[in-house]
mmCIF file with all atom_site columns, C-alpha atoms in Angstrom:
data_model
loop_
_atom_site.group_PDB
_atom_site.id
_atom_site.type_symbol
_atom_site.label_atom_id
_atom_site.label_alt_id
_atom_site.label_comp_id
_atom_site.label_asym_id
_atom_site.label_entity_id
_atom_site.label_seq_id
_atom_site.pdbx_PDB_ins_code
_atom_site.Cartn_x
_atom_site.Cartn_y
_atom_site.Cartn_z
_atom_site.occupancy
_atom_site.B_iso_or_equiv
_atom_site.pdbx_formal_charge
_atom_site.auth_seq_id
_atom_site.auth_comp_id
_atom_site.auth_asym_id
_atom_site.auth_atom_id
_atom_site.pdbx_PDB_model_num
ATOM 1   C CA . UNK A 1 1   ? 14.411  5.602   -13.884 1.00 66.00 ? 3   UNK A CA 1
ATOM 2   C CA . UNK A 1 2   ? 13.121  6.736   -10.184 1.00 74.00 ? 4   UNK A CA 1
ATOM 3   C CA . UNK A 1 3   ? 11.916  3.891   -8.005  1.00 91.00 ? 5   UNK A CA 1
ATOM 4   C CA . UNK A 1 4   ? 11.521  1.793   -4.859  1.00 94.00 ? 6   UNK A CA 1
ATOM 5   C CA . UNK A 1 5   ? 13.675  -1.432  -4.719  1.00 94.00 ? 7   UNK A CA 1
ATOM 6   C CA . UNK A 1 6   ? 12.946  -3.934  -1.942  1.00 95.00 ? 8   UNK A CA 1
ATOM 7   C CA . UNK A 1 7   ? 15.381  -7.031  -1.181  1.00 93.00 ? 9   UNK A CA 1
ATOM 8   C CA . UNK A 1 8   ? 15.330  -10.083 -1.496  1.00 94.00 ? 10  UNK A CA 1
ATOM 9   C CA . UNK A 1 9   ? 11.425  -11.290 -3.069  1.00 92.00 ? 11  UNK A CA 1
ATOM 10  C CA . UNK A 1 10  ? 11.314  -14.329 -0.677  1.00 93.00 ? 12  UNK A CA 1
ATOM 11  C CA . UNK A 1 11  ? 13.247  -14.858 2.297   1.00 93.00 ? 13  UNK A CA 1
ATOM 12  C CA . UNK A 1 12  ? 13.013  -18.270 4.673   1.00 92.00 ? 14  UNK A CA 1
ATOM 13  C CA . UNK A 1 13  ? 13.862  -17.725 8.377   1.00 89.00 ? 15  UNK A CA 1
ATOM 14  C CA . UNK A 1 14  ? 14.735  -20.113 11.088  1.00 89.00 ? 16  UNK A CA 1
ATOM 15  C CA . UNK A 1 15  ? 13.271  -19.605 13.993  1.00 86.00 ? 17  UNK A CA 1
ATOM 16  C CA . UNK A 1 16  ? 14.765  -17.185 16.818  1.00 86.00 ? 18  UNK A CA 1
ATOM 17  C CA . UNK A 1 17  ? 16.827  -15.399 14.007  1.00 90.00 ? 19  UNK A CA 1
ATOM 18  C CA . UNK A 1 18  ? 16.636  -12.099 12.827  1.00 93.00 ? 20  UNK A CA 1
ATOM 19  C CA . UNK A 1 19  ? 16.634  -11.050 9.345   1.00 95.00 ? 21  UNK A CA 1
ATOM 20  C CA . UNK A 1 20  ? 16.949  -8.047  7.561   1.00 96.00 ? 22  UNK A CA 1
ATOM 21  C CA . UNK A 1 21  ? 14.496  -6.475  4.538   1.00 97.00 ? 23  UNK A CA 1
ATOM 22  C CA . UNK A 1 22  ? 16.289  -4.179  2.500   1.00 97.00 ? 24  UNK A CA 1
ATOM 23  C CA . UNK A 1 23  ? 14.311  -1.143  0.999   1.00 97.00 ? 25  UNK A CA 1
ATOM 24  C CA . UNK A 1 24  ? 16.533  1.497   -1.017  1.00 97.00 ? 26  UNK A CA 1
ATOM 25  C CA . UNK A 1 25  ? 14.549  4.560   -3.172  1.00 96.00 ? 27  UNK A CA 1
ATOM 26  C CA . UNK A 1 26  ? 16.199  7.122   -5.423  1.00 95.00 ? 28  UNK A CA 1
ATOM 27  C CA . UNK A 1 27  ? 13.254  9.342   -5.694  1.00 93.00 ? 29  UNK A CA 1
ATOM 28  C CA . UNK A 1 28  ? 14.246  12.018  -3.356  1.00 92.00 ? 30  UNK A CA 1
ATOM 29  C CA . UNK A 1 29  ? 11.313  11.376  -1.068  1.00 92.00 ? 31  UNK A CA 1
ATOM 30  C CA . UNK A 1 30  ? 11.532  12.146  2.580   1.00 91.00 ? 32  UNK A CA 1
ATOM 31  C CA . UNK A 1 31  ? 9.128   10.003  3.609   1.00 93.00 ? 33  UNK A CA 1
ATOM 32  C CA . UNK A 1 32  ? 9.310   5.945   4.224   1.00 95.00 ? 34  UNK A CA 1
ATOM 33  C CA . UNK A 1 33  ? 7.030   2.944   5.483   1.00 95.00 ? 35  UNK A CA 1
ATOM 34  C CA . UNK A 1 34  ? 7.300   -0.220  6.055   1.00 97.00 ? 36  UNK A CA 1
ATOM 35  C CA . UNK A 1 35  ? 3.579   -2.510  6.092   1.00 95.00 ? 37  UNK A CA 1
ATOM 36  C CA . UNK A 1 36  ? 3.281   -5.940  6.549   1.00 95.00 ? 38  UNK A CA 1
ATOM 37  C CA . UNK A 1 37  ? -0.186  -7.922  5.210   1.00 92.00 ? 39  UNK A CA 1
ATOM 38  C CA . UNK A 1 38  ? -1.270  -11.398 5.883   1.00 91.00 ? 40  UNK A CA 1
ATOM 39  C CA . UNK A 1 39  ? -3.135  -13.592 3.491   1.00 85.00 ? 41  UNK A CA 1
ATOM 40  C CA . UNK A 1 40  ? -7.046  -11.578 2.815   1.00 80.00 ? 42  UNK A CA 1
ATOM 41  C CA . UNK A 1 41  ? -5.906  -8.596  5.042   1.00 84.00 ? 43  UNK A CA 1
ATOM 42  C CA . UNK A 1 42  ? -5.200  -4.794  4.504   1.00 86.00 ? 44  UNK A CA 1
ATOM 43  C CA . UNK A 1 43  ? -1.823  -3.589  5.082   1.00 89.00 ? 45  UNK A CA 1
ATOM 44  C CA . UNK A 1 44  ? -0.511  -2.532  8.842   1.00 92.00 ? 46  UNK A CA 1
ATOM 45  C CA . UNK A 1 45  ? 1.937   0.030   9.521   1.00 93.00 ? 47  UNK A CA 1
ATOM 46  C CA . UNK A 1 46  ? 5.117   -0.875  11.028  1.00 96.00 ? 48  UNK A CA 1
ATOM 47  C CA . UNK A 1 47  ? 7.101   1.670   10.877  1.00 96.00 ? 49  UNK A CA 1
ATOM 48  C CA . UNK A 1 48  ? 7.461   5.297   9.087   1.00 95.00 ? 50  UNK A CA 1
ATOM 49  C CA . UNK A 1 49  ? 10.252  7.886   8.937   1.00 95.00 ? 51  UNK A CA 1
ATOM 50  C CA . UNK A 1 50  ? 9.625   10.936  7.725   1.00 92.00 ? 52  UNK A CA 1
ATOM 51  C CA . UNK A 1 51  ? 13.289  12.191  7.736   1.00 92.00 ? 53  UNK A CA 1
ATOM 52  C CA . UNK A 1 52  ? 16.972  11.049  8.202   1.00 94.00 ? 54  UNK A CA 1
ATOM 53  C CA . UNK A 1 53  ? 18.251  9.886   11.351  1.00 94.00 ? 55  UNK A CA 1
ATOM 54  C CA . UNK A 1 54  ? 14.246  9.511   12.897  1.00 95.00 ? 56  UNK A CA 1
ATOM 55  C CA . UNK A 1 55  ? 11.275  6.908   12.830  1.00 96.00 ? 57  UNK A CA 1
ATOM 56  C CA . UNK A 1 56  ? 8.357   6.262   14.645  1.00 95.00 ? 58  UNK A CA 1
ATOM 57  C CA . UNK A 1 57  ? 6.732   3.035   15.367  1.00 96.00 ? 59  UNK A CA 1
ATOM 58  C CA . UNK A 1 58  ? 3.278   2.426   13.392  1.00 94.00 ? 60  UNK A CA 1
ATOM 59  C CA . UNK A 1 59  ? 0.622   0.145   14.259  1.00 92.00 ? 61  UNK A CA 1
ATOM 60  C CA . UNK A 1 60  ? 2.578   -3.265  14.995  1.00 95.00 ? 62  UNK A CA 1
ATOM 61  C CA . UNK A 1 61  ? 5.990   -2.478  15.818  1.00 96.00 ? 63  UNK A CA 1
ATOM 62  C CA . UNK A 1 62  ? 6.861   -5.156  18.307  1.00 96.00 ? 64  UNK A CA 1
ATOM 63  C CA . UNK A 1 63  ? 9.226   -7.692  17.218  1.00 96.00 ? 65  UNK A CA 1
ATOM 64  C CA . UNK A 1 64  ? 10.783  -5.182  14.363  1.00 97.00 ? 66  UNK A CA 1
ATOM 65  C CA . UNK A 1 65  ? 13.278  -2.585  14.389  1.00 97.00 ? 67  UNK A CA 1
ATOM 66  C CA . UNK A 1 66  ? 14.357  0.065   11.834  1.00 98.00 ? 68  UNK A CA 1
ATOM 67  C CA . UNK A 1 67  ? 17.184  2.396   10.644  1.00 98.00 ? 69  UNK A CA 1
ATOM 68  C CA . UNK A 1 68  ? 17.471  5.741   8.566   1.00 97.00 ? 70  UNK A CA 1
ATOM 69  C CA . UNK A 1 69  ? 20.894  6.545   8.208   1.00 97.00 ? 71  UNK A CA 1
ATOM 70  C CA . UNK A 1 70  ? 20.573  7.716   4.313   1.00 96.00 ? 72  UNK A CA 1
ATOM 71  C CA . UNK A 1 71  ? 17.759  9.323   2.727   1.00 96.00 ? 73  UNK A CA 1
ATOM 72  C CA . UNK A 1 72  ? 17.743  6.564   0.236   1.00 96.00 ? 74  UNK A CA 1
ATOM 73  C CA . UNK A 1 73  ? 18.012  3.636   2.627   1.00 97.00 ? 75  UNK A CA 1
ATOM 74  C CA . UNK A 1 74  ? 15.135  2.342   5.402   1.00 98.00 ? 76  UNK A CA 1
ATOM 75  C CA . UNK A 1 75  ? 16.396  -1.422  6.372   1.00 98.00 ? 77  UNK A CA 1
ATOM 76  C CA . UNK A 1 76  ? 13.945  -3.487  8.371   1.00 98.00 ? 78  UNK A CA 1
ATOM 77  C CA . UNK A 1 77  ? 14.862  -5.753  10.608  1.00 97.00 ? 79  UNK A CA 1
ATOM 78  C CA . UNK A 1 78  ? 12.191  -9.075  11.986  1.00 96.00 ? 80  UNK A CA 1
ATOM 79  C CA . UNK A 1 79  ? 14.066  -9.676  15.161  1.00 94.00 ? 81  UNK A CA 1
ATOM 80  C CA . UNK A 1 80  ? 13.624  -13.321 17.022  1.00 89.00 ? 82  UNK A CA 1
ATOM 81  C CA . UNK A 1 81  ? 10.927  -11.092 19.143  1.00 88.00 ? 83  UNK A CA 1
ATOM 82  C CA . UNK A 1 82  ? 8.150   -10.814 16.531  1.00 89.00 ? 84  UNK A CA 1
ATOM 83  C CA . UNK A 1 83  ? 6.528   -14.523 17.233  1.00 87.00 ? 85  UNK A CA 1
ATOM 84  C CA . UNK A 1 84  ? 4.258   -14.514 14.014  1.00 90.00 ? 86  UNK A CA 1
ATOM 85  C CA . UNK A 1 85  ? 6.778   -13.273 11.321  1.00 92.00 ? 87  UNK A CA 1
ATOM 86  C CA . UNK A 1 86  ? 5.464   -15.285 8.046   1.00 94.00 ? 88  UNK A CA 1
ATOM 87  C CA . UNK A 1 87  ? 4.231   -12.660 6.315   1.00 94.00 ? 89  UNK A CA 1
ATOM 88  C CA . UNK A 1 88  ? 4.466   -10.428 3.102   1.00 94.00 ? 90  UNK A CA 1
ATOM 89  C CA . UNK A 1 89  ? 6.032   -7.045  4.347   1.00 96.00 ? 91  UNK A CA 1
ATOM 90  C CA . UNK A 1 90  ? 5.691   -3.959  1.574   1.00 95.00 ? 92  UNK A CA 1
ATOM 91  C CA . UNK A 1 91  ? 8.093   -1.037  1.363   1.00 96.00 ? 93  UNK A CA 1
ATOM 92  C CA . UNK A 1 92  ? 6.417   2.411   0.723   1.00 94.00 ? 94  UNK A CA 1
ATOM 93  C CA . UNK A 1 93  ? 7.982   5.681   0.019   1.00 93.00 ? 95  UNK A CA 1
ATOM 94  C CA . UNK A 1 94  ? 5.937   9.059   -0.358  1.00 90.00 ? 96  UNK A CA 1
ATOM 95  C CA . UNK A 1 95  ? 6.098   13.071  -1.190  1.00 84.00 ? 97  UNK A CA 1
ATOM 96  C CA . UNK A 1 96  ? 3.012   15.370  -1.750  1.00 77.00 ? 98  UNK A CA 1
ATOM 97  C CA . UNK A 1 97  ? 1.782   14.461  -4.473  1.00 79.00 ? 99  UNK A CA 1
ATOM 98  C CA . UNK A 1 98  ? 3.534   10.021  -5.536  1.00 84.00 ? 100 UNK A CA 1
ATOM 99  C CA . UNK A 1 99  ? 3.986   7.284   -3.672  1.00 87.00 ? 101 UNK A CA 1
ATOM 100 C CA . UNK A 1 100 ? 5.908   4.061   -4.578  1.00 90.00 ? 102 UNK A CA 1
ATOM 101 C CA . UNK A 1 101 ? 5.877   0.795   -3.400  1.00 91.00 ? 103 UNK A CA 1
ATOM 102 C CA . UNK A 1 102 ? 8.495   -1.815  -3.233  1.00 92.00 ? 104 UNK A CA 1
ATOM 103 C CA . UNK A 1 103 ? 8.006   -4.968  -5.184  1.00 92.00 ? 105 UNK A CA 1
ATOM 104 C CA . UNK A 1 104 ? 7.278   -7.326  -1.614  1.00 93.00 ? 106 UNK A CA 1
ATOM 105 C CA . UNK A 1 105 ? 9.521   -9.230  0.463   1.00 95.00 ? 107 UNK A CA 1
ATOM 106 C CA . UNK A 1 106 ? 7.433   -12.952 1.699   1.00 94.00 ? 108 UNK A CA 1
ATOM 107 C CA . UNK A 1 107 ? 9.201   -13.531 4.366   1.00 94.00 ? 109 UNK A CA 1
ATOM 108 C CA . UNK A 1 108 ? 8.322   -17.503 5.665   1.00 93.00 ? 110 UNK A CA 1
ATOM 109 C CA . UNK A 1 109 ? 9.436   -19.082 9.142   1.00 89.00 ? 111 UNK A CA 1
ATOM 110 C CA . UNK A 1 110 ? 11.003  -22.696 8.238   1.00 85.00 ? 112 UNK A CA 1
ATOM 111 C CA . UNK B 2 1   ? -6.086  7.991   13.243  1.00 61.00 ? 5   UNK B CA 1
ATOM 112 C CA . UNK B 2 2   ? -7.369  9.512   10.042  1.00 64.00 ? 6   UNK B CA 1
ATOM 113 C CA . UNK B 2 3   ? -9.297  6.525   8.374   1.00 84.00 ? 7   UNK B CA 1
ATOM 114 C CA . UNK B 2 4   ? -9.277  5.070   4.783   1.00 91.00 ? 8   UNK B CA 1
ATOM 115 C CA . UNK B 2 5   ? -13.013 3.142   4.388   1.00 93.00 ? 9   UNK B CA 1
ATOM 116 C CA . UNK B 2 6   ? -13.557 0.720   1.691   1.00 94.00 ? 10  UNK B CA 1
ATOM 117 C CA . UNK B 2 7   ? -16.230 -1.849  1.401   1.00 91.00 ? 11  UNK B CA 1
ATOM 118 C CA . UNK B 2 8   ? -14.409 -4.931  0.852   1.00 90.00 ? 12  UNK B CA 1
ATOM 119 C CA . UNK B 2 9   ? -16.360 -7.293  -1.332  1.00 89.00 ? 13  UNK B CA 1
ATOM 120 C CA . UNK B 2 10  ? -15.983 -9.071  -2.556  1.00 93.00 ? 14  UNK B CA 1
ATOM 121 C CA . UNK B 2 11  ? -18.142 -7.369  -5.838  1.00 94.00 ? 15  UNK B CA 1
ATOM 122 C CA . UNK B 2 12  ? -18.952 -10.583 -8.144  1.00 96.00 ? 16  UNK B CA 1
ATOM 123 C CA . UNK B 2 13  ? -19.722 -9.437  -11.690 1.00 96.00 ? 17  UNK B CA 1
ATOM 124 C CA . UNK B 2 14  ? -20.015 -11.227 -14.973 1.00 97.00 ? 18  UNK B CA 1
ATOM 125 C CA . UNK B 2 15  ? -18.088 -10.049 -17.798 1.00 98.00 ? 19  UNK B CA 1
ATOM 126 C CA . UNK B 2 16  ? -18.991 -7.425  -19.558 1.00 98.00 ? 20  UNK B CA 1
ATOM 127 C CA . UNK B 2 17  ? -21.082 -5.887  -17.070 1.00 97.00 ? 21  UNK B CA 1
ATOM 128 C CA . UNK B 2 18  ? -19.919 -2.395  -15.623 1.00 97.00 ? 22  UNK B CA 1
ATOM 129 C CA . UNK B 2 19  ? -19.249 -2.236  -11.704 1.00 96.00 ? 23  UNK B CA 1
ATOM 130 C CA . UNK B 2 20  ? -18.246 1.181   -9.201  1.00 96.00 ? 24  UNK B CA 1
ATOM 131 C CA . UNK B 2 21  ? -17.058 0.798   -5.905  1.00 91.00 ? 25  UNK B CA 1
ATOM 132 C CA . UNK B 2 22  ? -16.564 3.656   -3.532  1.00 94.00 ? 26  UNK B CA 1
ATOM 133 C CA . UNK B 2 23  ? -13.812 4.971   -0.903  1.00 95.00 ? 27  UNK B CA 1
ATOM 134 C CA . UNK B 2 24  ? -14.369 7.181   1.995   1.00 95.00 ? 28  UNK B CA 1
ATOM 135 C CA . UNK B 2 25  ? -11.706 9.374   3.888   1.00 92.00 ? 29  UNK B CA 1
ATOM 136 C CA . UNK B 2 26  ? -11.671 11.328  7.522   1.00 89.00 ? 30  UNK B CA 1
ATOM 137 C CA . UNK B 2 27  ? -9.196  13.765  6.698   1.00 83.00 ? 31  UNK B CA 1
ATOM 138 C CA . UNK B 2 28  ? -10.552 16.746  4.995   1.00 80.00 ? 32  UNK B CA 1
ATOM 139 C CA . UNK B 2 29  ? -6.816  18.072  4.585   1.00 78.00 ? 33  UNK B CA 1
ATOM 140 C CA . UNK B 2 30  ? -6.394  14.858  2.248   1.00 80.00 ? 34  UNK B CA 1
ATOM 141 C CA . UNK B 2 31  ? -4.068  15.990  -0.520  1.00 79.00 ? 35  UNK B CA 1
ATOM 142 C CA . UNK B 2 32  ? -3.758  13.790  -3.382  1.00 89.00 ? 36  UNK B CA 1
ATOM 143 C CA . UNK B 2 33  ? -5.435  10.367  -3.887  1.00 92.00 ? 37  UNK B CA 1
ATOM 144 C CA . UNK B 2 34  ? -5.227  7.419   -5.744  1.00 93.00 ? 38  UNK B CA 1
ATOM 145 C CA . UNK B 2 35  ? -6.898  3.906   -6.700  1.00 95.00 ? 39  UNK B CA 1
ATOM 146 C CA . UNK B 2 36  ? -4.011  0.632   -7.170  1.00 94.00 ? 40  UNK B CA 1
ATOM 147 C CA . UNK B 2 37  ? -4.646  -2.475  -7.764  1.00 96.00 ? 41  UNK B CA 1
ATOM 148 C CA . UNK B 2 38  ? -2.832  -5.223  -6.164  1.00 94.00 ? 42  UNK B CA 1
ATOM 149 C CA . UNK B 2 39  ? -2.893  -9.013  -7.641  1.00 93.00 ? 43  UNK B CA 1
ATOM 150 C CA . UNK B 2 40  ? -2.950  -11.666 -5.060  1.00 87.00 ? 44  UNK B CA 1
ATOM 151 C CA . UNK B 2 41  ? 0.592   -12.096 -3.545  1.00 81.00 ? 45  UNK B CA 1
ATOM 152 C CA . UNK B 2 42  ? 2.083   -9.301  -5.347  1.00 87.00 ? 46  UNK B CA 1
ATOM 153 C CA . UNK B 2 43  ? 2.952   -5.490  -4.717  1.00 88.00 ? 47  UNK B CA 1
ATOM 154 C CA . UNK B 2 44  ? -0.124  -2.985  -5.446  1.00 90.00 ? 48  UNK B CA 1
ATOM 155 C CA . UNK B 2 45  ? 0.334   -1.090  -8.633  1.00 92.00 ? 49  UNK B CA 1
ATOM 156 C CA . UNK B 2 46  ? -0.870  2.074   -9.789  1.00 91.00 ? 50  UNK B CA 1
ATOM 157 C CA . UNK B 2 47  ? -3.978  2.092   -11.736 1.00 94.00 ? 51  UNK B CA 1
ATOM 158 C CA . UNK B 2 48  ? -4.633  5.678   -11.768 1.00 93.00 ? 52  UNK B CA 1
ATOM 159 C CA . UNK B 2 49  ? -4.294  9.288   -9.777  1.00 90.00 ? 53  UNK B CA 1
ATOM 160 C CA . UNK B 2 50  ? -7.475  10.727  -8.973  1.00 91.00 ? 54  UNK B CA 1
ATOM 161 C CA . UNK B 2 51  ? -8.691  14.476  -9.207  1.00 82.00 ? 55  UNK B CA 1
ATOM 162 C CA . UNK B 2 52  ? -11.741 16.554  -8.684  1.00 81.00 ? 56  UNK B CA 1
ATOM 163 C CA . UNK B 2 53  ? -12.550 17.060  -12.405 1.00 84.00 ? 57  UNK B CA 1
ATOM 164 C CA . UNK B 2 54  ? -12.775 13.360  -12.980 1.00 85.00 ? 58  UNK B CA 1
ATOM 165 C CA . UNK B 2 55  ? -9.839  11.566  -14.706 1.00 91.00 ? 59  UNK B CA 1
ATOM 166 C CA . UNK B 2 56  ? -10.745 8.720   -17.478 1.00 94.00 ? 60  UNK B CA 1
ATOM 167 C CA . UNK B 2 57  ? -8.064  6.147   -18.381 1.00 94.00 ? 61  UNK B CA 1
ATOM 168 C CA . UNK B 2 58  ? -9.823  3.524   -21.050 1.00 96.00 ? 62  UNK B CA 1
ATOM 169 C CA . UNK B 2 59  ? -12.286 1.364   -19.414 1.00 97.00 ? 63  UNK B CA 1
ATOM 170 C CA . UNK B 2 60  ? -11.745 3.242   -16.135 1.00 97.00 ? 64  UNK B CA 1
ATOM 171 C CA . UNK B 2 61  ? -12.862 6.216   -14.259 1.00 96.00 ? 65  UNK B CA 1
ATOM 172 C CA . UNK B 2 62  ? -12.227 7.927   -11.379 1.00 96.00 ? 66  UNK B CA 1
ATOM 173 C CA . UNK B 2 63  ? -13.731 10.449  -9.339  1.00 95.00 ? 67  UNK B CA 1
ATOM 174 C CA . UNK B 2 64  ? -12.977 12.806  -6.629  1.00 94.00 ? 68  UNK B CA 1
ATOM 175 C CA . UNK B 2 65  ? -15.891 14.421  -3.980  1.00 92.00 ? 69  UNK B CA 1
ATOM 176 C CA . UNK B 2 66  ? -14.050 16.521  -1.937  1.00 91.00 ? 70  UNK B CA 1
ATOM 177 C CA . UNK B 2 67  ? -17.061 18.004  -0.236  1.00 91.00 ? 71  UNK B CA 1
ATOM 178 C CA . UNK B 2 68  ? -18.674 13.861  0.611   1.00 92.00 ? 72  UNK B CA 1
ATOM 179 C CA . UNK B 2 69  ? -15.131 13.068  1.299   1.00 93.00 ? 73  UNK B CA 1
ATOM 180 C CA . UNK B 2 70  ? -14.999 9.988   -0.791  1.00 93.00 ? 74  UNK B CA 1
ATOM 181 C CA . UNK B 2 71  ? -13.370 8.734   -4.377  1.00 95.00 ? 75  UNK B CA 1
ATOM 182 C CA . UNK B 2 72  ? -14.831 6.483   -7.060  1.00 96.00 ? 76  UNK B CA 1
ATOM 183 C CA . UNK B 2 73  ? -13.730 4.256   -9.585  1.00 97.00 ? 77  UNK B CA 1
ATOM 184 C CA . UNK B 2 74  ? -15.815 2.932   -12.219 1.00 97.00 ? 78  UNK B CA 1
ATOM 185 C CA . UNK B 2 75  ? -15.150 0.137   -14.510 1.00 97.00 ? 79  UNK B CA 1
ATOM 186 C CA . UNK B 2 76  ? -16.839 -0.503  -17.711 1.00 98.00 ? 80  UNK B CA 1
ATOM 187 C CA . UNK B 2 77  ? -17.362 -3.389  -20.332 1.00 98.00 ? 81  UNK B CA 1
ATOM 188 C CA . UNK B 2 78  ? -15.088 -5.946  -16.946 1.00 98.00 ? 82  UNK B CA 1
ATOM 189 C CA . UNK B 2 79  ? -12.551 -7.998  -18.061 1.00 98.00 ? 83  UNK B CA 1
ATOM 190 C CA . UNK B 2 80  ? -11.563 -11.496 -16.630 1.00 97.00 ? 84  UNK B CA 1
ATOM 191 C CA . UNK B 2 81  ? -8.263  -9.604  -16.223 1.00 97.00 ? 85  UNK B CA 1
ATOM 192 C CA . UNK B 2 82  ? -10.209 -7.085  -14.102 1.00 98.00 ? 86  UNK B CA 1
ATOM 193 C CA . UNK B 2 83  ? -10.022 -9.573  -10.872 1.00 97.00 ? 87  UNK B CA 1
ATOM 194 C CA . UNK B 2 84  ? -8.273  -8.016  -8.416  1.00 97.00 ? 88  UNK B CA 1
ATOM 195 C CA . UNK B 2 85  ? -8.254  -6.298  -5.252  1.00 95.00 ? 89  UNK B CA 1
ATOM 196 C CA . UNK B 2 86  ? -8.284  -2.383  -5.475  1.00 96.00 ? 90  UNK B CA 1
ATOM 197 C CA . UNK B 2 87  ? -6.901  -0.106  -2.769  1.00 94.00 ? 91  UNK B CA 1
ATOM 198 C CA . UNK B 2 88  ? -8.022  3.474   -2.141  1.00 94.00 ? 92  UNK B CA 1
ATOM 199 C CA . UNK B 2 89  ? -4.520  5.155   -1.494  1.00 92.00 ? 93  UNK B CA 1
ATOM 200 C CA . UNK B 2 90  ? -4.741  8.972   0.367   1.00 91.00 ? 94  UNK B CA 1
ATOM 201 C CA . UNK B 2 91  ? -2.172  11.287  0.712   1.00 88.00 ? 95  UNK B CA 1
ATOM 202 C CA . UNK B 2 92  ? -2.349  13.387  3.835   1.00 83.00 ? 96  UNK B CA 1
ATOM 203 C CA . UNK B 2 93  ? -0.412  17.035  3.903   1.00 74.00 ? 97  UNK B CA 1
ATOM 204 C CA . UNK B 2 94  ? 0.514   16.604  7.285   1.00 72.00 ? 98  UNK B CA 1
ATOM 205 C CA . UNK B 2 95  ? 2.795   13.323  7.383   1.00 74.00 ? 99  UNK B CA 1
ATOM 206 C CA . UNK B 2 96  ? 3.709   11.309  10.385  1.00 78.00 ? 100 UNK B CA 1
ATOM 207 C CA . UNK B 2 97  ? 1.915   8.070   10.545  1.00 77.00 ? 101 UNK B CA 1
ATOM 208 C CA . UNK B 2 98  ? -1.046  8.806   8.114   1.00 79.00 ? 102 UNK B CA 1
ATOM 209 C CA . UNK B 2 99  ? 1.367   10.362  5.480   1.00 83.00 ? 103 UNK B CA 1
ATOM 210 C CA . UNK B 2 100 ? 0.013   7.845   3.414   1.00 87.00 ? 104 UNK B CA 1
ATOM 211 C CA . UNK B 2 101 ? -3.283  5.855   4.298   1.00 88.00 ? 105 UNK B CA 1
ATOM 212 C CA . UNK B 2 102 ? -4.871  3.284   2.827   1.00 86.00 ? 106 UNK B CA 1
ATOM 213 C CA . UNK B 2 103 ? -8.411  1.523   2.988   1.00 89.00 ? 107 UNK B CA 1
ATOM 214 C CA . UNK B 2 104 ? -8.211  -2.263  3.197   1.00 89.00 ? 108 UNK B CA 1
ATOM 215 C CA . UNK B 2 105 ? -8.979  -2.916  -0.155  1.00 93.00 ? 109 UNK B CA 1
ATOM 216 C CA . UNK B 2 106 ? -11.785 -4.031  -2.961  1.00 95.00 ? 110 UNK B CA 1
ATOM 217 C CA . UNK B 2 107 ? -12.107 -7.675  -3.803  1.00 95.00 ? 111 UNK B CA 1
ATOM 218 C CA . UNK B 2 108 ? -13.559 -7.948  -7.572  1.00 97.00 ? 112 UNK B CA 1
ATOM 219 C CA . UNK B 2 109 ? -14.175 -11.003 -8.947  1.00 97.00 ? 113 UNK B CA 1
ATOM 220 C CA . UNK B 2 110 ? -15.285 -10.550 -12.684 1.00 97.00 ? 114 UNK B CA 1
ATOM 221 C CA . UNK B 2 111 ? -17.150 -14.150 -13.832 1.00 96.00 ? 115 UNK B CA 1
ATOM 222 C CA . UNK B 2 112 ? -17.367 -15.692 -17.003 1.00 95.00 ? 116 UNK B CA 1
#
């Protein structure tokens, strides 16, 4: 079956390290996101890539970097940068007329 | 920024009762829409697609106005199990950073 696998569910970070989220989709779609949401808020954009090989920073970008090497693949990384990292981030993938989302990665700062 | 508006509650209803909430959109090139529902610390899930003609899935309805620019779903005979919050998911033709937009969600609390 076609879908949107995010890794790992809950992920404890020390402080000034970076981690990596991992977001992988077999549904052909061109289109990826990555949103974070804190506790009784909406969901922020991060960062999007619409094709291989480019992204564009969303709402919130500082702290965070991306990469879209593969189709299939949009890795994102919570560098020591982002100050306020505790926080559930959500993989998203779209075309026309779907869109998946990943199952959640709560990241925590120990 | 095309915008995604949702009132967000949170809608208090007793059981049994039947509740609609609305969503309104800027984008008038908005191509396909949706309602989820997302459980408190967990991923939002698809509840339903929504189209002009109306779609009906069991207790639920939704609705599409293209010309008001807004989407409704309508719950009847609320469940406990109905508690949730309920995003407003659009699909925009043109990509880039409102590819996909969202509104900031619906906070129902069905009561006993």
């Amino acid at each position: 079956d076609g879908g949107i696998t995010q890794s790992p569910k809950y992920l404890f970070r020390k402080e000034g390290q970076n981690v990596t989220l991992s977001c992988e989709q077999n549904l052909n779609h061109d289109a990826m996101y990555w949103y974070r949401q804190d506790p009784g808020q909406g969901l922020r954009l991060i960062y999007y890539s619409q094709i291989v090989n480019d992204f564009q920073k969303g709402d919130i970008a500082e702290g965070y970097s991306v990469s879209r090497e593969k189709k299939e693949s949009f890795p994102l990384t919570v560098t020591s940068a982002q100050k306020n990292p505790t926080a559930f981030y959500l993989c998203a993938s779209s075309k026309n007329t779907e869109a998946f989302f990943g199952q959640g990665t709560r990241l925590t700062v120990v | 920024r095309k915008e995604v508006e949702q009132d967000p509650g949170p809608f208090n209803v007793p059981e049994g009762a039947t509740v609609a909430f609305n969503c309104t959109y800027s984008n008038s090139a908005s191509q396909s829409f949706f309602w989820y529902r997302q459980d408190c610390r967990k991923e939002p899930k698809l509840l339903m697609s929504v189209y002009s003609s109306g779609n009906e899935d069991g207790r639920f309805t939704a609705q599409l106005n293209r010309a008001s620019q807004y989407i409704s779903l309508l719950i009847r005979d609320s469940k406990l199990s109905d508690s949730a919050t309920y995003l407003c998911v659009v699909i925009n033709s043109g990509g880039g950073a409102d590819g996909l937009t969202f509104g900031k969600g619906t906070h129902l609390i069905i009561q006993p």
